[in-house]
Amino acid sequence: MTPIALTPPAIEPVSLSEAKDFLRILTADEDELLGTLITAARLMVEAASGRLLIEQVWRIVLDAWPQGGDIRLPLSPVRSLPVARVYPASGPSEAVVSSSLTLAEGSDPPLIRIAGPVPAPGRAHAAIEIDLVAGFGPTRDTVPAQLRQAVLRLACRWFEHRGDVVSRDAMRLPTEIAALVAPFRRVRL
């Protein structure tokens, strides 16, 4: 299974003005840097928690349908399955009827259940594509407050400590930020 990002989040879970207020910055001189740090902090919090914060579109590519009928997804939370398609040996893809694939409610990791007839793939590799919308929602207020706080604190920490010597622990979240993320950490597949 290969996940491919199609559409990044339209916004970040923390706005530039929120970060500037937190840091007590009054000028726009370093807005670009701070915006980049917010994006990097979101990506690190998403990686540490295994959760996508703001709604984004992904594609899952499979070689074949699973034998058990359940597809365990590597992304969480999943909000919807807008389209799925299967490729025959040659020619254009065939759409999968939307009622044939359903999201199992309450499952973590998210599961797609094959609930009806699905076309058989005609090629050996990358024969099935399932597009999905993942993330807590399209707006900042849909992201849990602890995860927003983790992004804010991490971006601001990096801003305040830029140029400092990097230690071997640089790839780990600081303890106080890891504590904010911990309740949301999902089990890896």
GROMACS .gro file of C-alpha atoms in nm:
model
  189
    1MET     CA    1   0.000   0.000   0.000
    2THR     CA    2   0.137   0.335  -0.101
    3PRO     CA    3  -0.007   0.663   0.037
    4ILE     CA    4   0.037   0.965  -0.191
    5ALA     CA    5  -0.044   1.322  -0.083
    6LEU     CA    6  -0.265   1.490  -0.345
    7THR     CA    7  -0.372   1.814  -0.181
    8PRO     CA    8  -0.195   1.967   0.118
    9PRO     CA    9  -0.394   2.139   0.393
   10ALA     CA   10  -0.539   2.474   0.288
   11ILE     CA   11  -0.435   2.627   0.622
   12GLU     CA   12  -0.207   2.543   0.912
   13PRO     CA   13  -0.353   2.448   1.253
   14VAL     CA   14  -0.183   2.759   1.399
   15SER     CA   15  -0.204   3.095   1.226
   16LEU     CA   16   0.092   3.325   1.175
   17SER     CA   17  -0.076   3.589   1.393
   18GLU     CA   18  -0.122   3.338   1.679
   19ALA     CA   19   0.248   3.252   1.668
   20LYS     CA   20   0.350   3.618   1.648
   21ASP     CA   21   0.129   3.699   1.949
   22PHE     CA   22   0.281   3.409   2.144
   23LEU     CA   23   0.632   3.533   2.061
   24ARG     CA   24   0.533   3.901   2.109
   25ILE     CA   25   0.654   3.993   1.759
   26LEU     CA   26   0.516   4.320   1.624
   27THR     CA   27   0.686   4.341   1.282
   28ALA     CA   28   0.649   4.138   0.964
   29ASP     CA   29   1.024   4.103   0.911
   30GLU     CA   30   1.035   3.730   0.985
   31ASP     CA   31   0.687   3.621   0.880
   32GLU     CA   32   0.818   3.391   0.607
   33LEU     CA   33   1.053   3.211   0.847
   34LEU     CA   34   0.787   3.175   1.115
   35GLY     CA   35   0.534   3.045   0.859
   36THR     CA   36   0.785   2.784   0.744
   37LEU     CA   37   0.848   2.680   1.106
   38ILE     CA   38   0.473   2.641   1.166
   39THR     CA   39   0.446   2.407   0.866
   40ALA     CA   40   0.751   2.208   0.979
   41ALA     CA   41   0.610   2.185   1.333
   42ARG     CA   42   0.277   2.056   1.198
   43LEU     CA   43   0.456   1.790   0.997
   44MET     CA   44   0.658   1.681   1.302
   45VAL     CA   45   0.348   1.668   1.525
   46GLU     CA   46   0.164   1.470   1.256
   47ALA     CA   47   0.455   1.225   1.233
   48ALA     CA   48   0.479   1.188   1.612
   49SER     CA   49   0.105   1.142   1.663
   50GLY     CA   50   0.024   0.947   1.348
   51ARG     CA   51  -0.266   1.188   1.291
   52LEU     CA   52  -0.324   1.439   1.014
   53LEU     CA   53  -0.433   1.767   1.169
   54ILE     CA   54  -0.600   1.973   0.896
   55GLU     CA   55  -0.812   1.818   0.619
   56GLN     CA   56  -0.609   1.704   0.318
   57VAL     CA   57  -0.660   1.470   0.023
   58TRP     CA   58  -0.455   1.151  -0.013
   59ARG     CA   59  -0.453   0.857  -0.252
   60ILE     CA   60  -0.396   0.499  -0.140
   61VAL     CA   61  -0.255   0.273  -0.413
   62LEU     CA   62  -0.295  -0.106  -0.388
   63ASP     CA   63  -0.186  -0.392  -0.610
   64ALA     CA   64  -0.490  -0.609  -0.525
   65TRP     CA   65  -0.795  -0.622  -0.301
   66PRO     CA   66  -0.715  -0.776   0.041
   67GLN     CA   67  -0.839  -1.129   0.095
   68GLY     CA   68  -1.012  -1.051   0.425
   69GLY     CA   69  -1.207  -0.761   0.279
   70ASP     CA   70  -1.063  -0.498   0.516
   71ILE     CA   71  -0.811  -0.234   0.414
   72ARG     CA   72  -0.621  -0.093   0.714
   73LEU     CA   73  -0.529   0.265   0.638
   74PRO     CA   74  -0.196   0.424   0.730
   75LEU     CA   75  -0.362   0.767   0.769
   76SER     CA   76  -0.584   0.891   1.050
   77PRO     CA   77  -0.844   1.027   1.100
   78VAL     CA   78  -1.019   0.953   0.771
   79ARG     CA   79  -1.329   1.159   0.699
   80SER     CA   80  -1.450   1.032   0.361
   81LEU     CA   81  -1.378   0.827   0.049
   82PRO     CA   82  -1.466   1.052  -0.247
   83VAL     CA   83  -1.361   0.814  -0.525
   84ALA     CA   84  -1.204   0.475  -0.592
   85ARG     CA   85  -1.098   0.328  -0.924
   86VAL     CA   86  -0.960   0.001  -1.058
   87TYR     CA   87  -0.737  -0.035  -1.363
   88PRO     CA   88  -0.793  -0.319  -1.610
   89ALA     CA   89  -0.505  -0.474  -1.804
   90SER     CA   90  -0.539  -0.193  -2.058
   91GLY     CA   91  -0.760   0.107  -2.112
   92PRO     CA   92  -0.912   0.361  -1.875
   93SER     CA   93  -0.989   0.298  -1.510
   94GLU     CA   94  -1.325   0.170  -1.389
   95ALA     CA   95  -1.496   0.351  -1.103
   96VAL     CA   96  -1.585   0.154  -0.791
   97VAL     CA   97  -1.948   0.203  -0.684
   98SER     CA   98  -1.935   0.420  -0.371
   99SER     CA   99  -2.156   0.181  -0.171
  100SER     CA  100  -1.904  -0.100  -0.225
  101LEU     CA  101  -1.647   0.061   0.006
  102THR     CA  102  -1.737   0.187   0.353
  103LEU     CA  103  -1.539   0.337   0.638
  104ALA     CA  104  -1.570   0.127   0.954
  105GLU     CA  105  -1.692   0.367   1.222
  106GLY     CA  106  -1.482   0.398   1.533
  107SER     CA  107  -1.192   0.189   1.408
  108ASP     CA  108  -0.838   0.299   1.484
  109PRO     CA  109  -0.646   0.249   1.264
  110PRO     CA  110  -0.917   0.341   1.014
  111LEU     CA  111  -1.056   0.056   0.806
  112ILE     CA  112  -1.219   0.046   0.468
  113ARG     CA  113  -1.456  -0.248   0.441
  114ILE     CA  114  -1.545  -0.400   0.109
  115ALA     CA  115  -1.923  -0.401   0.139
  116GLY     CA  116  -2.026  -0.486  -0.216
  117PRO     CA  117  -1.899  -0.597  -0.554
  118VAL     CA  118  -1.570  -0.441  -0.667
  119PRO     CA  119  -1.408  -0.471  -1.011
  120ALA     CA  120  -1.117  -0.712  -1.037
  121PRO     CA  121  -0.784  -0.542  -1.109
  122GLY     CA  122  -0.633  -0.626  -1.446
  123ARG     CA  123  -0.272  -0.534  -1.383
  124ALA     CA  124  -0.023  -0.664  -1.129
  125HIS     CA  125   0.091  -0.337  -0.973
  126ALA     CA  126  -0.081  -0.011  -0.875
  127ALA     CA  127  -0.413  -0.149  -0.996
  128ILE     CA  128  -0.637   0.012  -0.733
  129GLU     CA  129  -0.654   0.379  -0.631
  130ILE     CA  130  -0.864   0.501  -0.342
  131ASP     CA  131  -0.882   0.875  -0.280
  132LEU     CA  132  -0.963   0.981   0.072
  133VAL     CA  133  -1.002   1.294   0.279
  134ALA     CA  134  -0.810   1.275   0.605
  135GLY     CA  135  -0.758   1.512   0.897
  136PHE     CA  136  -0.962   1.635   1.191
  137GLY     CA  137  -1.142   1.888   0.971
  138PRO     CA  138  -1.101   2.187   0.741
  139THR     CA  139  -1.063   2.455   1.010
  140ARG     CA  140  -0.832   2.522   1.304
  141ASP     CA  141  -1.110   2.476   1.558
  142THR     CA  142  -1.158   2.112   1.450
  143VAL     CA  143  -0.802   2.024   1.558
  144PRO     CA  144  -0.776   1.919   1.925
  145ALA     CA  145  -0.640   2.205   2.137
  146GLN     CA  146  -0.347   1.999   2.270
  147LEU     CA  147  -0.222   1.927   1.917
  148ARG     CA  148  -0.259   2.292   1.815
  149GLN     CA  149  -0.065   2.389   2.126
  150ALA     CA  150   0.207   2.136   2.039
  151VAL     CA  151   0.246   2.291   1.691
  152LEU     CA  152   0.252   2.643   1.834
  153ARG     CA  153   0.508   2.565   2.104
  154LEU     CA  154   0.734   2.368   1.871
  155ALA     CA  155   0.738   2.636   1.600
  156CYS     CA  156   0.803   2.908   1.857
  157ARG     CA  157   1.075   2.703   2.026
  158TRP     CA  158   1.254   2.659   1.694
  159PHE     CA  159   1.215   3.031   1.623
  160GLU     CA  160   1.365   3.129   1.960
  161HIS     CA  161   1.651   2.876   1.944
  162ARG     CA  162   1.752   2.906   1.579
  163GLY     CA  163   2.121   2.887   1.524
  164ASP     CA  164   2.178   2.691   1.846
  165VAL     CA  165   2.394   2.383   1.826
  166VAL     CA  166   2.189   2.082   1.716
  167SER     CA  167   2.208   1.782   1.945
  168ARG     CA  168   2.144   1.420   1.857
  169ASP     CA  169   1.803   1.459   2.026
  170ALA     CA  170   1.694   1.717   1.768
  171MET     CA  171   1.471   1.463   1.594
  172ARG     CA  172   1.270   1.401   1.911
  173LEU     CA  173   0.997   1.624   2.042
  174PRO     CA  174   1.086   1.815   2.359
  175THR     CA  175   0.932   1.651   2.668
  176GLU     CA  176   0.661   1.912   2.728
  177ILE     CA  177   0.550   1.898   2.363
  178ALA     CA  178   0.563   1.517   2.352
  179ALA     CA  179   0.330   1.517   2.655
  180LEU     CA  180   0.075   1.721   2.457
  181VAL     CA  181   0.093   1.476   2.165
  182ALA     CA  182   0.096   1.152   2.370
  183PRO     CA  183  -0.283   1.112   2.419
  184PHE     CA  184  -0.333   1.124   2.041
  185ARG     CA  185  -0.053   0.888   1.940
  186ARG     CA  186  -0.191   0.607   1.730
  187VAL     CA  187  -0.062   0.257   1.695
  188ARG     CA  188   0.153   0.213   1.384
  189LEU     CA  189   0.064  -0.057   1.136
   0.00000   0.00000   0.00000
